mmCIF file of C-alpha atoms in Angstrom:
data_model
loop_
_atom_site.group_PDB
_atom_site.id
_atom_site.type_symbol
_atom_site.label_atom_id
_atom_site.label_comp_id
_atom_site.label_asym_id
_atom_site.label_seq_id
_atom_site.Cartn_x
_atom_site.Cartn_y
_atom_site.Cartn_z
ATOM 1 C CA MET B 295 0.000 0.000 0.000
ATOM 2 C CA GLN B 296 1.359 3.409 -0.932
ATOM 3 C CA LEU B 297 0.967 6.167 1.658
ATOM 4 C CA THR B 298 0.477 9.801 0.761
ATOM 5 C CA GLN B 299 -0.761 13.041 2.234
ATOM 6 C CA LEU B 300 -4.121 14.141 0.940
ATOM 7 C CA ARG B 301 -4.664 17.715 -0.125
ATOM 8 C CA ARG B 302 -6.959 19.605 2.247
ATOM 9 C CA GLN B 303 -7.914 16.452 4.224
ATOM 10 C CA ASP B 304 -4.615 16.648 6.105
ATOM 11 C CA LEU B 305 -5.603 20.126 7.310
ATOM 12 C CA ALA B 306 -8.346 18.736 9.555
ATOM 13 C CA ASN B 307 -7.570 19.196 13.248
ATOM 14 C CA HIS B 308 -6.747 16.209 15.452
ATOM 15 C CA SER B 309 -9.041 15.329 18.335
ATOM 16 C CA PRO B 310 -9.383 12.276 20.580
ATOM 17 C CA LYS B 311 -13.134 12.907 20.094
ATOM 18 C CA PRO B 312 -13.418 13.428 16.311
ATOM 19 C CA ASN B 313 -16.529 14.760 14.570
ATOM 20 C CA ALA B 314 -15.540 13.386 11.137
ATOM 21 C CA ASP B 315 -13.846 10.370 9.572
ATOM 22 C CA LEU B 316 -11.411 10.101 6.714
ATOM 23 C CA SER B 317 -13.116 7.822 4.175
ATOM 24 C CA VAL B 318 -11.223 6.013 1.446
ATOM 25 C CA ALA B 319 -13.488 4.181 -0.992
ATOM 26 C CA GLY B 320 -12.740 0.526 -1.567
ATOM 27 C CA ILE B 321 -9.618 0.276 0.578
ATOM 28 C CA PRO B 322 -10.130 -1.990 3.597
ATOM 29 C CA GLY B 323 -8.506 -1.177 6.913
ATOM 30 C CA ILE B 324 -8.759 2.606 6.635
ATOM 31 C CA ARG B 325 -11.740 2.925 8.935
ATOM 32 C CA THR B 326 -14.304 2.932 6.146
ATOM 33 C CA GLY B 327 -14.613 1.741 2.599
ATOM 34 C CA ARG B 328 -17.352 1.574 -0.021
ATOM 35 C CA ALA B 329 -20.074 0.466 2.440
ATOM 36 C CA THR B 330 -19.677 3.540 4.632
ATOM 37 C CA VAL B 331 -19.446 5.840 1.655
ATOM 38 C CA ALA B 332 -22.596 4.255 0.178
ATOM 39 C CA ASP B 333 -24.390 4.934 3.482
ATOM 40 C CA HIS B 334 -23.870 8.620 2.810
ATOM 41 C CA GLY B 335 -25.593 8.356 -0.586
ATOM 42 C CA LYS B 336 -22.450 8.904 -2.626
ATOM 43 C CA ILE B 337 -20.601 6.503 -4.850
ATOM 44 C CA TRP B 338 -16.919 7.311 -4.920
ATOM 45 C CA GLU B 339 -14.355 6.007 -7.330
ATOM 46 C CA HIS B 340 -12.131 3.249 -5.890
ATOM 47 C CA GLY B 341 -9.301 4.838 -3.916
ATOM 48 C CA SER B 342 -10.820 8.310 -3.766
ATOM 49 C CA ALA B 343 -10.858 9.966 -0.356
ATOM 50 C CA GLY B 344 -12.794 12.574 1.550
ATOM 51 C CA LEU B 345 -13.961 13.691 4.965
ATOM 52 C CA VAL B 346 -17.374 12.475 6.123
ATOM 53 C CA ALA B 347 -19.040 14.227 9.067
ATOM 54 C CA ALA B 348 -19.910 11.880 11.941
ATOM 55 C CA CYS B 349 -22.528 14.337 13.230
ATOM 56 C CA ASP B 350 -24.142 17.636 12.284
ATOM 57 C CA LEU B 351 -21.576 20.445 12.230
ATOM 58 C CA ALA B 352 -22.395 24.072 12.950
ATOM 59 C CA PRO B 353 -21.313 26.703 10.417
ATOM 60 C CA GLY B 354 -17.684 27.569 11.133
ATOM 61 C CA GLU B 355 -17.151 24.558 13.429
ATOM 62 C CA ALA B 356 -13.722 22.967 13.083
ATOM 63 C CA VAL B 357 -13.572 19.583 11.381
ATOM 64 C CA ARG B 358 -11.740 17.190 13.702
ATOM 65 C CA ILE B 359 -10.440 13.728 12.855
ATOM 66 C CA SER B 360 -8.322 11.322 14.887
ATOM 67 C CA TYR B 361 -4.710 11.080 13.746
ATOM 68 C CA GLY B 362 -4.324 8.045 16.008
ATOM 69 C CA LYS B 363 -3.232 7.285 19.556
ATOM 70 C CA TYR B 364 0.445 8.150 19.751
ATOM 71 C CA PRO B 365 2.874 9.636 22.275
ATOM 72 C CA ASN B 366 3.790 13.308 21.877
ATOM 73 C CA GLN B 367 7.145 12.414 20.303
ATOM 74 C CA ARG B 368 5.376 10.724 17.362
ATOM 75 C CA PHE B 369 2.831 13.546 16.971
ATOM 76 C CA LEU B 370 5.665 16.086 16.860
ATOM 77 C CA LEU B 371 7.750 14.138 14.333
ATOM 78 C CA ASP B 372 4.859 13.211 12.025
ATOM 79 C CA TYR B 373 2.424 16.113 12.390
ATOM 80 C CA GLY B 374 4.299 19.034 13.953
ATOM 81 C CA PHE B 375 2.329 19.349 17.203
ATOM 82 C CA THR B 376 1.917 17.691 20.607
ATOM 83 C CA LEU B 377 -1.001 17.223 22.969
ATOM 84 C CA GLY B 378 1.102 18.301 25.941
ATOM 85 C CA GLU B 379 0.257 16.894 29.356
ATOM 86 C CA GLU B 380 -3.230 15.910 28.164
ATOM 87 C CA ASN B 381 -1.787 13.013 26.130
ATOM 88 C CA PRO B 382 -2.469 9.750 28.021
ATOM 89 C CA ARG B 383 0.353 8.082 26.057
ATOM 90 C CA GLY B 384 2.957 10.472 27.451
ATOM 91 C CA ASP B 385 5.872 12.096 25.690
ATOM 92 C CA GLU B 386 8.178 9.352 24.418
ATOM 93 C CA GLU B 387 7.725 6.151 22.490
ATOM 94 C CA LYS B 388 8.640 3.062 24.464
ATOM 95 C CA GLU B 389 10.844 0.534 22.701
ATOM 96 C CA ASP B 390 10.080 -3.145 23.129
ATOM 97 C CA LEU B 391 13.087 -4.870 24.638
ATOM 98 C CA VAL B 392 13.419 -8.531 23.763
#
């Protein structure tokens, strides 16, 4: 699977309580797929992506998706921000020692 940043979709804010999901049509394992997209009354081309609101949004309300559950170190390296002391996963990634 090839990974890429999506134009405009990657500008959605992160939240542990998101109000939208990133939907990718026809690609299993990315939270959604064609079934979810079809539930919204739209047929998307295989591999196309978009943001789908999980609830009604007020005009001007920020769109928030979950970037995942990571420690602050990973958020900073991958996304350029941290959650500070509010992050239950802490600051640093723990390495598995075998």
